Structure formats: structure tokens, C-alpha cells
PDB file of C-alpha atoms in Angstrom:
ATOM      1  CA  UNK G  99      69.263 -29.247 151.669  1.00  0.00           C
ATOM      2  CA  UNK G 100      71.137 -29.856 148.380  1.00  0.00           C
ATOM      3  CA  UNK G 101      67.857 -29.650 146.562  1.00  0.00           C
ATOM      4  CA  UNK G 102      67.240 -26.367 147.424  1.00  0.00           C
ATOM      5  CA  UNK G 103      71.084 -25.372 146.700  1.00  0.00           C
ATOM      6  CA  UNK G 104      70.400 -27.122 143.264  1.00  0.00           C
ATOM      7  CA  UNK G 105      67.614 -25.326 142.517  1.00  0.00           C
ATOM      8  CA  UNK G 106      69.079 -21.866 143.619  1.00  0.00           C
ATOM      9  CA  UNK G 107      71.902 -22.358 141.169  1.00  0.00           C
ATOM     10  CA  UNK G 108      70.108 -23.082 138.098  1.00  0.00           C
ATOM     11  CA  UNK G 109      67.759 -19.755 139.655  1.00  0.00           C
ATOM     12  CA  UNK G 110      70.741 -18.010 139.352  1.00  0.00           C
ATOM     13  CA  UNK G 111      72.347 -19.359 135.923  1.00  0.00           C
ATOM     14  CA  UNK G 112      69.107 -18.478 134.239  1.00  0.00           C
ATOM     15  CA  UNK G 113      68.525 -14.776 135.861  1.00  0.00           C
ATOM     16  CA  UNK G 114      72.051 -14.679 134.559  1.00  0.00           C
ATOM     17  CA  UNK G 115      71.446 -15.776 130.962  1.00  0.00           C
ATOM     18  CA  UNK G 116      68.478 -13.684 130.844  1.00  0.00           C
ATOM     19  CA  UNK G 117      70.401 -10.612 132.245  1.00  0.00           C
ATOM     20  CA  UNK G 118      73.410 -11.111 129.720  1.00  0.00           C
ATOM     21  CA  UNK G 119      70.516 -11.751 126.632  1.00  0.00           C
ATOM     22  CA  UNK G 120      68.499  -8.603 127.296  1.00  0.00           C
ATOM     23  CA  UNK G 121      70.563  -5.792 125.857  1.00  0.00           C
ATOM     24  CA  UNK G 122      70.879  -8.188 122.961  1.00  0.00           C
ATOM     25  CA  UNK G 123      66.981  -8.381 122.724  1.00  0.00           C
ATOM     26  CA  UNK G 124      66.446  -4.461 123.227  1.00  0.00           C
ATOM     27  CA  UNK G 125      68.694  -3.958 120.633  1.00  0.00           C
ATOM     28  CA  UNK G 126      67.525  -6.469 117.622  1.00  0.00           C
ATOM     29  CA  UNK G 127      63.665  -5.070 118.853  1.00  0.00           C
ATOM     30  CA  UNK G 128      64.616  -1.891 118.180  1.00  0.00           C
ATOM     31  CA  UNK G 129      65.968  -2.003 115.082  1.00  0.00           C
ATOM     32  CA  UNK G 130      63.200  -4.481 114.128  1.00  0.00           C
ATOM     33  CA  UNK G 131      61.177  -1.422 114.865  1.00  0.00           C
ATOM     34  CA  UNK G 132      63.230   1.028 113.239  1.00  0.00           C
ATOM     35  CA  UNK G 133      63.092  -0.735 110.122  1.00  0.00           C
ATOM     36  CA  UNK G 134      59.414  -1.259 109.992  1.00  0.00           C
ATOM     37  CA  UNK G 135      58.598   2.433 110.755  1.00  0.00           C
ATOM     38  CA  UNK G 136      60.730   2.961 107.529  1.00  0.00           C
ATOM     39  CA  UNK G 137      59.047   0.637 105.292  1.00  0.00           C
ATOM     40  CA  UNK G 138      55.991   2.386 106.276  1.00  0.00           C
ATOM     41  CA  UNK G 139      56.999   5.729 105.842  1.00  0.00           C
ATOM     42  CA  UNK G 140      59.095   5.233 102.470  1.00  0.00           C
ATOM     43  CA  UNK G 141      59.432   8.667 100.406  1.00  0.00           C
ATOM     44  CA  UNK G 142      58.032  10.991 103.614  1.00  0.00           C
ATOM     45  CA  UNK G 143      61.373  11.129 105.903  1.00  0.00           C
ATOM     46  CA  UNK G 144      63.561  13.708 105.801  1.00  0.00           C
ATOM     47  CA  UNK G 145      66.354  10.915 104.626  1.00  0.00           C
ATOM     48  CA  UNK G 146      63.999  10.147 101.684  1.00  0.00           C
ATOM     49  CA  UNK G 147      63.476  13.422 100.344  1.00  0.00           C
ATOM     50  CA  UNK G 148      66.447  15.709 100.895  1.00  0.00           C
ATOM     51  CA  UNK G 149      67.664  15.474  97.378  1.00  0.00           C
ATOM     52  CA  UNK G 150      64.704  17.625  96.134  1.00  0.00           C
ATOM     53  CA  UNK G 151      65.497  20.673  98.628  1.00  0.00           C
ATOM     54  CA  UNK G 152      69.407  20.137  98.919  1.00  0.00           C
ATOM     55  CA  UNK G 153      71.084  20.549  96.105  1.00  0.00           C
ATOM     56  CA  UNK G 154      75.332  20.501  95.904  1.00  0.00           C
ATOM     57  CA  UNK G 155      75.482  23.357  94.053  1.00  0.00           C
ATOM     58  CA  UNK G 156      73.708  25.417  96.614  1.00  0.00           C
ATOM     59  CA  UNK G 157      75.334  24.418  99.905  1.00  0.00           C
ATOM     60  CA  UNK G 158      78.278  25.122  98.196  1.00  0.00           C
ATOM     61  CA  UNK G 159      77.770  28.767  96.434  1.00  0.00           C
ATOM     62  CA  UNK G 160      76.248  29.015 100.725  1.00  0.00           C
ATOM     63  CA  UNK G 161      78.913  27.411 102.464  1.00  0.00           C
ATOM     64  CA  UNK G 162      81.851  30.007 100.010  1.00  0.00           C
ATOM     65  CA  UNK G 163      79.852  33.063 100.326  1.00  0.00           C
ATOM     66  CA  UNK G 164      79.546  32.833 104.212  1.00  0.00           C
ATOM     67  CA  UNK G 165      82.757  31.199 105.176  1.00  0.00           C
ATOM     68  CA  UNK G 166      82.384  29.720 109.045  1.00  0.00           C
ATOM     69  CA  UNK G 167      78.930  29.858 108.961  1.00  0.00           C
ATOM     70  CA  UNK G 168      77.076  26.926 108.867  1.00  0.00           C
ATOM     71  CA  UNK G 169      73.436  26.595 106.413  1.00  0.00           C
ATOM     72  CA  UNK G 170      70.683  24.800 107.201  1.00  0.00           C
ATOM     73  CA  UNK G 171      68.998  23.126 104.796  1.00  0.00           C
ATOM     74  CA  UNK G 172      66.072  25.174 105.137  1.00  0.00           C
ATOM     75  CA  UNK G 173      67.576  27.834 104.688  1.00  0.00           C
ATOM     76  CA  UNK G 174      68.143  27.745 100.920  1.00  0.00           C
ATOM     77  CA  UNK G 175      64.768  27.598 100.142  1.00  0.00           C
ATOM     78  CA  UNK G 176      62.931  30.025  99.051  1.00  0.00           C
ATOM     79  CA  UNK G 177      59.545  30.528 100.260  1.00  0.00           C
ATOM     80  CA  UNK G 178      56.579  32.590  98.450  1.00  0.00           C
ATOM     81  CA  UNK G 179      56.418  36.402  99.698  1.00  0.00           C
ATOM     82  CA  UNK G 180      52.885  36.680 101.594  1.00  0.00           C
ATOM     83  CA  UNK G 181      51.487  39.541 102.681  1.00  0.00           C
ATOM     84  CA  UNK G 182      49.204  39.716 105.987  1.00  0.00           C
ATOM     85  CA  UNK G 183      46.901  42.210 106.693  1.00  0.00           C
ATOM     86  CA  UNK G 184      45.549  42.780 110.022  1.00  0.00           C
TER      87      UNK G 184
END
């Protein structure tokens, strides 16, 4: 009988290591990840390349000409007039 109680608490004191180290594990994975996916895709996310299509000067002549309203970033571009004909 105190085998078997023995063996239940160490049971129980690892389920509850493993329980308290998981979150920790989920969380170091994932930014493992994160950081990967970014080496790999250096100079094609959006965090990579928004200099070239946002520019200071243009949120800001956007943001004091439309005061309240708020500018995407797509918005200041300016894209070629096409004409479609059906």
C-alpha cells in the first residue's frame, strides 16, 4: 500500500511540473516560430517594406486635411488609371 501511494505522488508532482512548464513551452515554440518565418520572409512583410509606400510627409498633409479621419496606408497611393471595356 505505500508503494502505490509513492508512486501516485511522484504521478502527480510530474503531471504538475509538466502542467506548470507547458505555457512556458507554447510560448518559447512560438516565438521560435515567429522568428524563423521572419528570417525567411526578410524584405516581403508588410513590417519590412512600409517605408517605401508610407511616407511622413504624406500621412501628415492626410491626417491635417481630413481632421478625425483616419488614412490607411493604402490609401495614399496612387494607382495607374485603367480603363475596362466590356
Amino acid at each position: 500500500m505505500g508503494c502505490s501511494n509513492t508512486a501516485l505522488s511522484d504521478l502527480s508532482s510530474a503531471l504538475s511540473v509538466i502542467s506548470a512548464l507547458a505555457p512556458l513551452a507554447q510560448h518559447e515554440l512560438s516565438q521560435r516560430v515567429d522568428t524563423f518565418y521572419e528570417r525567411l520572409n526578410h524584405g516581403k512583410l508588410w513590417k519590412h517594406i512600409k517605408h517605401k509606400y508610407e511616407t511622413q510627409e504624406k500621412l501628415s498633409e492626410s491626417c491635417s486635411s481630413h481632421e478625425g479621419v483616419t488614412v490607411s496606408p493604402l490609401a495614399t497611393l496612387q494607382l495607374p488609371d485603367s480603363s475596362y471595356q466590356e
